[in-house]
Coordinates of C-alpha atoms and ligand atoms in Angstrom, one line a residue:
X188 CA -36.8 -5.7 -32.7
X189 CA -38.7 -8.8 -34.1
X190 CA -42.1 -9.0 -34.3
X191 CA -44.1 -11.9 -33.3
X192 CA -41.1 -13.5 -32.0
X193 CA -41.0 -17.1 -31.7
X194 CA -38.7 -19.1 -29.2
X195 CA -37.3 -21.9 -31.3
X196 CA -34.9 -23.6 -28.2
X197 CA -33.3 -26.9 -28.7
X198 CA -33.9 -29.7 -26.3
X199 CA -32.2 -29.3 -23.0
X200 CA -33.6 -32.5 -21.7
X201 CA -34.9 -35.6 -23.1
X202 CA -38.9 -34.8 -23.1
X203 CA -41.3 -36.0 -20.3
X204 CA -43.5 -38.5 -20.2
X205 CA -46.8 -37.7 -21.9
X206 CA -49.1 -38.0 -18.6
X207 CA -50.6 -35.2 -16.2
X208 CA -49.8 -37.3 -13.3
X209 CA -52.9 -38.8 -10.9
X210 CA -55.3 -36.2 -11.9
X211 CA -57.8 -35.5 -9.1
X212 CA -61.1 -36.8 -9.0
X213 CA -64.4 -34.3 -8.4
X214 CA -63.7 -32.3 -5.5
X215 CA -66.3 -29.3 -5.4
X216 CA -69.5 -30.9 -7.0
X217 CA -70.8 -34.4 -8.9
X218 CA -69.3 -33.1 -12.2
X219 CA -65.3 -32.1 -12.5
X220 CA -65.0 -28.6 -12.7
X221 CA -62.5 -26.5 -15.6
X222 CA -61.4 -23.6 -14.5
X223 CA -60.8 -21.5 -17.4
X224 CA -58.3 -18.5 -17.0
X225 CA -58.5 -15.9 -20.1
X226 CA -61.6 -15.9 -22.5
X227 CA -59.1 -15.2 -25.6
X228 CA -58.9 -18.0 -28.9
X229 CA -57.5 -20.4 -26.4
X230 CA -60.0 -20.1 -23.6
X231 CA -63.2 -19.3 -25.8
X232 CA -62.4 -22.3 -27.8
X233 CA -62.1 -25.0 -24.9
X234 CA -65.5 -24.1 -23.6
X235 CA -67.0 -24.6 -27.2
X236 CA -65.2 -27.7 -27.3
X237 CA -66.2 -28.9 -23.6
X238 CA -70.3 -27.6 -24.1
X239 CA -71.3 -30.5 -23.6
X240 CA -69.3 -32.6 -21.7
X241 CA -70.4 -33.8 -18.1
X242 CA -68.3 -31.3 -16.8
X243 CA -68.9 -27.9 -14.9
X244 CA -67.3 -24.5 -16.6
X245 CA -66.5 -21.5 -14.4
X246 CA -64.5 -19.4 -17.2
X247 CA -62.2 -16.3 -15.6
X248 CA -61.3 -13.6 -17.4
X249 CA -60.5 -10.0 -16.2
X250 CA -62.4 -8.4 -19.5
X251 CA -66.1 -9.4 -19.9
X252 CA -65.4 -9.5 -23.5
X253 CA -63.2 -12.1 -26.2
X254 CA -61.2 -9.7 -28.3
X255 CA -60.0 -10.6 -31.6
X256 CA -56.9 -8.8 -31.3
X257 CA -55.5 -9.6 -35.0
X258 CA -58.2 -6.8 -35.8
X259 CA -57.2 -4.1 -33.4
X260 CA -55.3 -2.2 -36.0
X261 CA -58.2 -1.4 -38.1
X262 CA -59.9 0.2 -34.7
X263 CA -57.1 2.1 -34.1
X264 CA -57.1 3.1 -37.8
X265 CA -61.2 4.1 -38.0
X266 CA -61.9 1.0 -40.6
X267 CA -64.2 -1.3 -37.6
X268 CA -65.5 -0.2 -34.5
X269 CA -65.2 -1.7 -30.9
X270 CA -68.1 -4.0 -31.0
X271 CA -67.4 -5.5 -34.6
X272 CA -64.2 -6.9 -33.1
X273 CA -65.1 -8.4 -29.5
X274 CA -67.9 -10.1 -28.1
X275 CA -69.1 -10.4 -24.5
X276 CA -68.1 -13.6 -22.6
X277 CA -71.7 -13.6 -21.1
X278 CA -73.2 -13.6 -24.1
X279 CA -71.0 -16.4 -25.7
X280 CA -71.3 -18.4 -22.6
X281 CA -75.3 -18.1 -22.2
X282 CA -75.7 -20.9 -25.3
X283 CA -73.5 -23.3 -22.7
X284 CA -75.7 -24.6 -20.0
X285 CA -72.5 -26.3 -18.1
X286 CA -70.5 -22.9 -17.8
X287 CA -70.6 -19.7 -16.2
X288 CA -68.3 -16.4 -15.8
X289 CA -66.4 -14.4 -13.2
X290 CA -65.4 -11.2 -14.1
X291 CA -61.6 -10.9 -12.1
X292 CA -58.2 -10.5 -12.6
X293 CA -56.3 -13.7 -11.7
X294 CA -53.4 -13.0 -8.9
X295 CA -52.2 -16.4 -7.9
X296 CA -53.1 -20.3 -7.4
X297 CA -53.3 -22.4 -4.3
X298 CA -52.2 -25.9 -5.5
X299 CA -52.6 -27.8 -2.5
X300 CA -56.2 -26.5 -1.8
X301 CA -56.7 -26.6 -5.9
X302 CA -58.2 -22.8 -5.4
X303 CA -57.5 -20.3 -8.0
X304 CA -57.3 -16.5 -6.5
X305 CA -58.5 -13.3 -7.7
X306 CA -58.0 -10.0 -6.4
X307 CA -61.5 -9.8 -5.4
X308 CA -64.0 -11.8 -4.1
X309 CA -63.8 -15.6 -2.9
X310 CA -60.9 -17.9 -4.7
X311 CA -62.4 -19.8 -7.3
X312 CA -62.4 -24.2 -6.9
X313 CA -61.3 -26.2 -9.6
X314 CA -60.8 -29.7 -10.4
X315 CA -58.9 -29.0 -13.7
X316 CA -57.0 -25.4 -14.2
X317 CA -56.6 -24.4 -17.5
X318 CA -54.5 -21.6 -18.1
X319 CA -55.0 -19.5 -21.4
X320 CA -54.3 -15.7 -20.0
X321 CA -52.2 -15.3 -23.0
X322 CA -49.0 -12.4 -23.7
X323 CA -47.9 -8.9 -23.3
X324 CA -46.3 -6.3 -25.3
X325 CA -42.3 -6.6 -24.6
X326 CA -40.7 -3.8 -24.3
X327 CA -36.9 -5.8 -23.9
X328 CA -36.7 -2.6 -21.4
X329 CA -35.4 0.0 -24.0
X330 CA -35.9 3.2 -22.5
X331 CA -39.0 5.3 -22.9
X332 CA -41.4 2.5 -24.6
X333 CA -44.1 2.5 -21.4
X334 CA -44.1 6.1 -21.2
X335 CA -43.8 7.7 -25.3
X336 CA -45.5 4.9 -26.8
X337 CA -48.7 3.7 -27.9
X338 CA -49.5 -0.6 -27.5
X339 CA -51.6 -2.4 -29.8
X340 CA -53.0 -5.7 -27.2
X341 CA -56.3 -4.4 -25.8
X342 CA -59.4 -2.4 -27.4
X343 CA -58.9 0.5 -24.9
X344 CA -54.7 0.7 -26.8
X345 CA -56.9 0.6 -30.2
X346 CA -59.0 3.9 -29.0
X347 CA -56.5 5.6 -27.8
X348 CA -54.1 5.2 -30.5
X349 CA -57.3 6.0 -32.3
X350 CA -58.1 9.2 -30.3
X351 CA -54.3 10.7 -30.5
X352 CA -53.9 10.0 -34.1
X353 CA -56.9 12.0 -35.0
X354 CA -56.2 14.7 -32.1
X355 CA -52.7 15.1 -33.8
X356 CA -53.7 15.9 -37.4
X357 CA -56.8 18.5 -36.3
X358 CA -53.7 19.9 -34.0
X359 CA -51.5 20.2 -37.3
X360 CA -54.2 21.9 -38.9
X361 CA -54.2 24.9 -36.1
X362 CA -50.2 25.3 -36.4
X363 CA -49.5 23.8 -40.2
X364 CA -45.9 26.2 -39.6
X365 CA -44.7 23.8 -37.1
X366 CA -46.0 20.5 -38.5
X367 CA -42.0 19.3 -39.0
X368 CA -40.7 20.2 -35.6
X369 CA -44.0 19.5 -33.9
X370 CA -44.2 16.0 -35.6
X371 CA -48.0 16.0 -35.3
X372 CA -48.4 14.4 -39.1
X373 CA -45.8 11.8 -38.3
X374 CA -46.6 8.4 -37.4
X375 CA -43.9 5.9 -36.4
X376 CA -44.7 2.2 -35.9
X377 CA -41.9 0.0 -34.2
X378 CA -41.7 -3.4 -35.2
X379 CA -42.0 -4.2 -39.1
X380 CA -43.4 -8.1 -37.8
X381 CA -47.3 -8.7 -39.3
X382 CA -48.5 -6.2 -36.9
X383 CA -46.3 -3.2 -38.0
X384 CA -46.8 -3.8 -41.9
X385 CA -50.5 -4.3 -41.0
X386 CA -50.8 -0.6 -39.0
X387 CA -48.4 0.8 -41.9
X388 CA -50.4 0.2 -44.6
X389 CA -53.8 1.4 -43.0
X390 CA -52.5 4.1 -41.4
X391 CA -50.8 5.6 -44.9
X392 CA -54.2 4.4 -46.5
X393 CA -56.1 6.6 -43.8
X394 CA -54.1 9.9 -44.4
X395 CA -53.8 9.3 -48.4
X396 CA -57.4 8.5 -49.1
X397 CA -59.9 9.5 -46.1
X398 CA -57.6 12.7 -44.3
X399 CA -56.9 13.9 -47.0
X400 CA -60.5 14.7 -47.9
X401 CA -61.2 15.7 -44.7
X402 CA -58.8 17.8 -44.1
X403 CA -58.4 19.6 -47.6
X404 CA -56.3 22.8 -46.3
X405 CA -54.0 20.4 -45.1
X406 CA -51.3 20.0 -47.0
X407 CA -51.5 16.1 -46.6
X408 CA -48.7 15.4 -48.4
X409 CA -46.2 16.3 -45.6
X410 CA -47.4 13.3 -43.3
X411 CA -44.9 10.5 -42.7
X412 CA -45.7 7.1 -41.8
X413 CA -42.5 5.3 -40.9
X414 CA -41.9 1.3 -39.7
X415 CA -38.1 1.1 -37.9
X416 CA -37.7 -2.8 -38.0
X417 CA -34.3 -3.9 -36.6
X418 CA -33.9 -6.4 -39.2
X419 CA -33.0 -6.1 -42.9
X420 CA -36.3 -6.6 -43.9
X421 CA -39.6 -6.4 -43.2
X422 CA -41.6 -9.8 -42.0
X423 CA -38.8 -11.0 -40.8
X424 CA -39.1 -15.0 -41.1
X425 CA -41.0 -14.4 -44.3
X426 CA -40.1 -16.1 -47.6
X427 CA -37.4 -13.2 -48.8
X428 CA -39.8 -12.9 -52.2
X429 CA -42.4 -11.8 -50.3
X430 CA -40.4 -9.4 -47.8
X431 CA -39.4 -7.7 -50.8
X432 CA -42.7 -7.5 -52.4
X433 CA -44.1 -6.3 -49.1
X434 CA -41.0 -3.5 -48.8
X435 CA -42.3 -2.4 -52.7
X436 CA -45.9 -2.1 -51.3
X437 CA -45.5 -0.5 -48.3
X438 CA -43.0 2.3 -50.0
X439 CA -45.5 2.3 -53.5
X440 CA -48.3 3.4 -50.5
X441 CA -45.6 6.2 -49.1
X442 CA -44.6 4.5 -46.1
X443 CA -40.5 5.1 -44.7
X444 CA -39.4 1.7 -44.4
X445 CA -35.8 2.2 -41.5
X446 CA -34.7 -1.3 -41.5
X447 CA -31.4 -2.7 -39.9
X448 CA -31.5 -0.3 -37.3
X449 CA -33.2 -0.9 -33.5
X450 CA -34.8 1.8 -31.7
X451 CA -32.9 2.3 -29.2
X452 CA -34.6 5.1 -26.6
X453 CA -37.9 6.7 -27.4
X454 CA -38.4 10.1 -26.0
X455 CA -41.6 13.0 -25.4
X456 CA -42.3 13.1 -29.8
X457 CA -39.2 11.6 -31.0
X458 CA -37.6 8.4 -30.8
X459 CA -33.7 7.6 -31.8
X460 CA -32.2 4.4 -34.1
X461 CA -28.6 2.8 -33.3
X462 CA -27.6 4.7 -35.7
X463 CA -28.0 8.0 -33.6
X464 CA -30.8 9.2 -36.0
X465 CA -33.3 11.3 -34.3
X466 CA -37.2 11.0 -36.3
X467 CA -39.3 13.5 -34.4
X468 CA -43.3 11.8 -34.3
X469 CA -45.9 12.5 -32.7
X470 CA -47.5 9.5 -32.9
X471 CA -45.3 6.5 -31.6
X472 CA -46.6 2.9 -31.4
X473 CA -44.7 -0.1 -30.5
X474 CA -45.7 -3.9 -32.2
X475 CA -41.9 -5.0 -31.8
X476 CA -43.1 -8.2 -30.0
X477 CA -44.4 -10.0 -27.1
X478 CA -43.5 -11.8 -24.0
X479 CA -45.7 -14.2 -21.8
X480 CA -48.1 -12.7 -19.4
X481 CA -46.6 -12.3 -16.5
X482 CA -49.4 -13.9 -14.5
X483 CA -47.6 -16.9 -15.3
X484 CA -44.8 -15.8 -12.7
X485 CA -47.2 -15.7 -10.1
X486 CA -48.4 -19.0 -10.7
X487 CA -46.0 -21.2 -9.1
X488 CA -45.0 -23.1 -12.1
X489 CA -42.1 -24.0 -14.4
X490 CA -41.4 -21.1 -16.9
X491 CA -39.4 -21.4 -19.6
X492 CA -37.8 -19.1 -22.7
X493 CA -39.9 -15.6 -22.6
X494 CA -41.2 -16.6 -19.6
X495 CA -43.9 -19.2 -21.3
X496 CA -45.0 -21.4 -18.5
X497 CA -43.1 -24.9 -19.1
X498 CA -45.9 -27.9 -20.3
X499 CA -45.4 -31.7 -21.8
X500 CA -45.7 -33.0 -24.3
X501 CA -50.4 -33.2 -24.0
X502 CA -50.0 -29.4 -22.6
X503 CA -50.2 -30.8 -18.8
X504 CA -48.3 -28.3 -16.4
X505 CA -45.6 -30.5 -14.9
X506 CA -45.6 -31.4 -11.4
X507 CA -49.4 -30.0 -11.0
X508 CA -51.8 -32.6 -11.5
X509 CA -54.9 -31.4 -13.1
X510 CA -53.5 -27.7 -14.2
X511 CA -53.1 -27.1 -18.1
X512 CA -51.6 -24.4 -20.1
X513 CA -52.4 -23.0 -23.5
X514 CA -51.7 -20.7 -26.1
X515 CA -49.5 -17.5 -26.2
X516 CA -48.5 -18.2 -22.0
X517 CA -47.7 -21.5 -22.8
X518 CA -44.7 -23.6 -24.7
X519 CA -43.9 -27.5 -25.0
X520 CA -40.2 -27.9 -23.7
X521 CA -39.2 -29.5 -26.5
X522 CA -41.0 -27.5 -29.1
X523 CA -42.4 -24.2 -28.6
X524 CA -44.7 -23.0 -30.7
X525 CA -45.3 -19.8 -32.4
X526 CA -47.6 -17.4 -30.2
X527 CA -50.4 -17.2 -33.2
X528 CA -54.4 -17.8 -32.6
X529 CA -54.4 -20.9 -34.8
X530 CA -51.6 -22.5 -31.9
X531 CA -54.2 -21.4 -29.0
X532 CA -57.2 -22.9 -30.9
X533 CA -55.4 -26.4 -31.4
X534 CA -54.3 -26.4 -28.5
X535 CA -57.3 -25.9 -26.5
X536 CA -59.1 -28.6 -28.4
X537 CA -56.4 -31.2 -27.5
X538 CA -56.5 -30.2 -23.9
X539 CA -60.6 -30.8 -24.4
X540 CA -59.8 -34.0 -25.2
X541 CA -57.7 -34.4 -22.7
X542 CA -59.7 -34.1 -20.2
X543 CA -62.6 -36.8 -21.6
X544 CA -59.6 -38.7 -21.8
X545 CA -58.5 -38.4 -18.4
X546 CA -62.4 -38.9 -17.3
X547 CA -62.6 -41.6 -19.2
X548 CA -59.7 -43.2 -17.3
X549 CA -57.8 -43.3 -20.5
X550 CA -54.2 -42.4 -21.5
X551 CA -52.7 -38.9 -22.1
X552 CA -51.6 -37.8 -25.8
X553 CA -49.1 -35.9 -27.0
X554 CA -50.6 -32.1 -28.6
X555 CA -49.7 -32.0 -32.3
X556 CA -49.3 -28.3 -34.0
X557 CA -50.6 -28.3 -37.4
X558 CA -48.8 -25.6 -39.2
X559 CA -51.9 -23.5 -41.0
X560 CA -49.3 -21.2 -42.2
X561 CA -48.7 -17.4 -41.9
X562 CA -50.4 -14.0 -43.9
X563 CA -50.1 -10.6 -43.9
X564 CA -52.0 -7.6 -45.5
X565 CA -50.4 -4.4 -46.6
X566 CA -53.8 -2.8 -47.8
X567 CA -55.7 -2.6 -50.1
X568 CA -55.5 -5.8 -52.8
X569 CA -52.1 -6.3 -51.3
X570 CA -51.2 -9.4 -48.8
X571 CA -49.0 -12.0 -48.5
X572 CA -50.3 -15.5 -47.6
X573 CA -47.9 -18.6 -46.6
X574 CA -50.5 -21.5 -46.8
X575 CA -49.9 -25.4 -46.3
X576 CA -48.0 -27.3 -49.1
X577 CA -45.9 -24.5 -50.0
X578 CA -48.4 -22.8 -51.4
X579 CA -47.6 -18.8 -51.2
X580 CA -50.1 -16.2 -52.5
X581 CA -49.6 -12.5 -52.8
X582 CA -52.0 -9.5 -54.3
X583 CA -55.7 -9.5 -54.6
X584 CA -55.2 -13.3 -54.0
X585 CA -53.1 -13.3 -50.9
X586 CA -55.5 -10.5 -49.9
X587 CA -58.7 -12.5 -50.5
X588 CA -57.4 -15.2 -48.6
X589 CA -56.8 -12.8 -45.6
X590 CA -60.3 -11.3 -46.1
X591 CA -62.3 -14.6 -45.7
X592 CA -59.8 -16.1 -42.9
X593 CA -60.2 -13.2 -40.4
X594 CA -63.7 -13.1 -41.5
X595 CA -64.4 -16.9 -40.8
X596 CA -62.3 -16.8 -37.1
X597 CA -64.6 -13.8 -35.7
X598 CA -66.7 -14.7 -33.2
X599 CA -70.3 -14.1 -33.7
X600 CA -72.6 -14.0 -37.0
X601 CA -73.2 -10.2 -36.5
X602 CA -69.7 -9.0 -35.8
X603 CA -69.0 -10.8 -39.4
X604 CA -71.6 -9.3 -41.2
X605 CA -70.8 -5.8 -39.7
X606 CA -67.0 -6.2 -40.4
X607 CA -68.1 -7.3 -44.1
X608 CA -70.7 -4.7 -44.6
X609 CA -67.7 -2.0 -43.2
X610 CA -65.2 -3.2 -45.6
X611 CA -67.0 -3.6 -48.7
X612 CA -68.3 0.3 -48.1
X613 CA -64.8 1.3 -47.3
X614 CA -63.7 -0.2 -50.6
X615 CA -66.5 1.5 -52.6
X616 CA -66.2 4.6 -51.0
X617 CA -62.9 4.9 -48.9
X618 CA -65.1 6.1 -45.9
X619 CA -63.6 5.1 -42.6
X620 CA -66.6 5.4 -39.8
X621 CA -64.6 5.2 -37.2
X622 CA -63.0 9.3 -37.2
X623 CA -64.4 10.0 -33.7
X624 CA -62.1 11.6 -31.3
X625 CA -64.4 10.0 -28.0
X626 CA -61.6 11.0 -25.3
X627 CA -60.7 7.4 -24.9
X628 CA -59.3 7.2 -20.9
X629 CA -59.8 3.8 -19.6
X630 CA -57.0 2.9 -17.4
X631 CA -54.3 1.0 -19.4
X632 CA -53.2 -2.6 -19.3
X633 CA -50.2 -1.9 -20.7
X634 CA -48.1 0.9 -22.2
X635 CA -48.5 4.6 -21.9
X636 CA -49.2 5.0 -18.5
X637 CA -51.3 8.1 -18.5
X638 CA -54.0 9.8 -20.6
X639 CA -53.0 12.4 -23.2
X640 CA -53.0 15.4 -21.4
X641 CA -56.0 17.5 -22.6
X642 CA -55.0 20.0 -25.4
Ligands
FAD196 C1 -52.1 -6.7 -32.5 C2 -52.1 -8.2 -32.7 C3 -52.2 -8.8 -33.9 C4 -52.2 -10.2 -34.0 N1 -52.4 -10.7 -35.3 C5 -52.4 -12.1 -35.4 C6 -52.7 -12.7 -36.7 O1 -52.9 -12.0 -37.7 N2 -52.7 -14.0 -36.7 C7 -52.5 -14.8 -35.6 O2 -52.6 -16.0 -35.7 N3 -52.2 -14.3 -34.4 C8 -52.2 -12.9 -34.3 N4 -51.9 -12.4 -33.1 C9 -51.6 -13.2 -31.9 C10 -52.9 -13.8 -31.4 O3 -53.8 -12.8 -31.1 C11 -52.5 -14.6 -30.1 O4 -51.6 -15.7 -30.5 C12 -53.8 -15.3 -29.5 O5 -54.7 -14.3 -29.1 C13 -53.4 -16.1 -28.3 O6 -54.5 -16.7 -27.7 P1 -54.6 -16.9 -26.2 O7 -55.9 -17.6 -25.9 O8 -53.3 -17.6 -25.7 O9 -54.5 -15.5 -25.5 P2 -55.4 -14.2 -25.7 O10 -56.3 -14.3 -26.9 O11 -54.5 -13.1 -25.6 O12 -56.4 -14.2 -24.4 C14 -55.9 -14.1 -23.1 C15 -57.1 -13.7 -22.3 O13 -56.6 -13.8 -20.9 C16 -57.1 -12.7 -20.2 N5 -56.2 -12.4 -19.1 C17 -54.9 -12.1 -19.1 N6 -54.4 -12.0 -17.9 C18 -55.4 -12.2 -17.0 C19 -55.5 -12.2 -15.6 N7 -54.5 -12.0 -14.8 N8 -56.7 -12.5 -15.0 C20 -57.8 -12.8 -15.8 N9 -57.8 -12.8 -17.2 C21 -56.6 -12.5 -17.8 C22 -57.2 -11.5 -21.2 O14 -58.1 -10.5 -20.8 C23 -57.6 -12.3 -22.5 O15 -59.0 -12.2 -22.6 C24 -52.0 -11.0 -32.9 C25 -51.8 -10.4 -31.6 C26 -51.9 -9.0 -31.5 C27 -51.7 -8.4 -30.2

């Protein structure tokens, strides 16, 4: 179980020509339109980047809200609330006077009529397609994920891991003589990737420091926070200095590191390694990894490795003149690139340019990644930080640097200064505002298929 995993194929073929083919020319007004599909970090940032180009913007998404999903964690764990993490589409939009919204969930494309299709409402004309719809959870169909555990890709999986977490421990307090069998002060995260050691650390930070004060009967002590990582260590892919210092971390902040050993079934409150152990929990959430959307399937297009839909060289969709993919959904045959935000950001600004390019009658370019590097935080005063020139930070440094990166990449001047003002309180004071049991039941996108049963 790898988190974040990362397709690294070699070449099968020798790489395509750099050119989108004979792009159309304005079909459904004076101005090309882009048809944007997703509003996440690759779809938000192409319409920045194309605000004020002489084209028309009709952005798709089936949210009405970006969601900075690298922050979902600290929803889940009562550090930020909802609104300090997304930001309505409309709202973001309204500064653009070239683009508009539609709120719908994308189902399929007409090439030949160049009409993308919803599930409601009238198709959608475009004159250039951009794909950015992003990835799923993967599950790699081990038995019991969907139903027994909790996701971590939307801010309805944030509440509800939110909700049950916090459920669970007031339901330890009513039957503290069952708290081992019943598992109710257990938390297991699968997947020790970014994600996992992210939920880890905040999750032992919330018992240790805020339940424990809140729940002072409680006899704290006995709750377990587990990461099962199928690898030896923790962030796999890491540098093996700072997998280790990570490991040291975690365990220093009471987390149960099970590593070398995949989950391989996960049941009502219990979930079992290879190694036939049986770790009863009654909280389960799975950050093992992701796969392409599988909108992409439904696209007719090429779709490689993890089901990525297939793009040269300048992110052009072969074969389909005019359509573009980006981001997490999206990999160059030759070279595909991790599924990280910084990937879906460069990329949408090359396809941006792209399409001046291509307006401008002038020829296609290949994309170029540049490698910003990789971090992780454990908690507090505690990250790891992989930055450009082989420069590698860890503790209140590495931390820092997290700090003012996530800070920098939200969207919106008041989400930063209400994600700032939460955690300078929270270090000051340890209070985590977000302890509200709200009886989270949106319907899912993802795992867990149905509500928590009311207690
Ligand atoms: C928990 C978590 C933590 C992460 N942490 C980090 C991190 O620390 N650093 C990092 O670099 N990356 C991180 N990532 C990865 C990062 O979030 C992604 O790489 C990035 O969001 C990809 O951007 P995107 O534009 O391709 O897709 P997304 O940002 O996922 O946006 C896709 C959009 O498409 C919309 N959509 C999907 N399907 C449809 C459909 N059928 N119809 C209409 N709309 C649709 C979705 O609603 C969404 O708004 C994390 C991811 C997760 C889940």
């Amino acid at each position: 179980m790898a988190a974040e995993p990362v397709a690294h194929t070699p070449p099968k073929d020798p790489p395509r020509e750099t050119d989108a083919g004979d792009l159309p020319t304005p079909r459904h007004g004076e101005r090309p339109r882009v048809v944007i599909v997703g509003a996440g970090f690759g779809g938000v940032t192409l319409a920045q980047e194309l605000a004020d180009a002489p084209v028309d913007i009709v952005m798709v998404d089936r949210r009405n809200h970006h969601l900075f999903q690298p922050l979902i964690y600290q929803v889940a764990t009562a550090s930020l609330e909802p609104s300090d993490v997304a930001y309505p589409v409309r709202g973001l939009l309204a500064k653009m006077p070239n683009a508009t919204f539609r709120l719908g969930e994308v189902v399929g494309v007409d090439h030949d009529e160049r009409l993308l299709l919803l599930d409601e409402g009238d198709p959608v004309a475009f004159d250039h397609l951009v794909i950015a719809a992003g990835a799923e959870t993967a599950t790699f169909g081990i038995p019991g994920v969907d139903e027994h555990a909790y996701g971590l890709k939307s801010l309805a999986d944030g509440l509800r891991l939110r909700d049950h977490l916090l459920r669970e421990v007031e339901r330890a307090e009513g039957r503290r003589h069952a708290i081992e069998e019943d598992g109710s002060l257990s938390v297991t995260i699968c997947g020790g990737g970014p994600t996992g050691v992210e939920l880890a650390g905040a999750t032992a930070e919330l018992f240790n420091h805020v339940l424990a004060r809140d729940f002072p009967e409680l006899d704290i002590g006995r709750a377990r926070v587990v990461l099962a990582e199928m690898d030896e260590n923790v962030l796999p892919g890491y540098p093996a200095d700072q997998q280790r210092y990570t490991a040291e971390q975690l365990r220093e902040r009471g987390v149960e590191l099970r590593l070398g050993q995949p989950v391989t079934e996960i049941r009502d409150r219990e979930l079992e390694l290879e190694d036939g152990t049986v770790i009863r929990s009654g909280t389960i959430v799975w950050a093992a990894g992701v796969q392409a959307n599988p909108l992409a399937g439904a696209l007719d297009v090429e779709q490689g490795p993890g089901g990525r839909i297939v793009v040269q060289d300048n992110l052009a969709v072969p074969d389909r003149p005019g359509v573009w993919a980006i981001g997490d959904i999206a990999a160059v045959e030759r070279e595909p690139h991790p599924q990280l935000a910084p990937v879906a950001i460069q990329g949408a600004k090359h396809v941006a340019e792209e399409i001046r390019r291509h307006e401008q009658g002038e020829p296609a370019r290949p994309f170029r990644y540049r490698d910003k590097g990789t971090m992780a935080t454990i908690g507090r005063r505690a990250a790891v930080a992989n930055l450009p020139f082989g420069l590698k930070l860890r503790g209140t440094l590495g931390w820092a640097a997290w700090l003012v990166l996530h800070l920098l990449m939200l969207l919106g001047a008041r989400n930063r200064v209400s994600v700032l003002t939460n955690w300078a309180w929270a270090y000051f004071t340890w209070h985590k505002p977000g302890r509200l049991i709200i009886g989270a039941s949106e319907p899912q996108e993802g795992l867990r298929a149905e509500p928590d049963p009311p207690e």
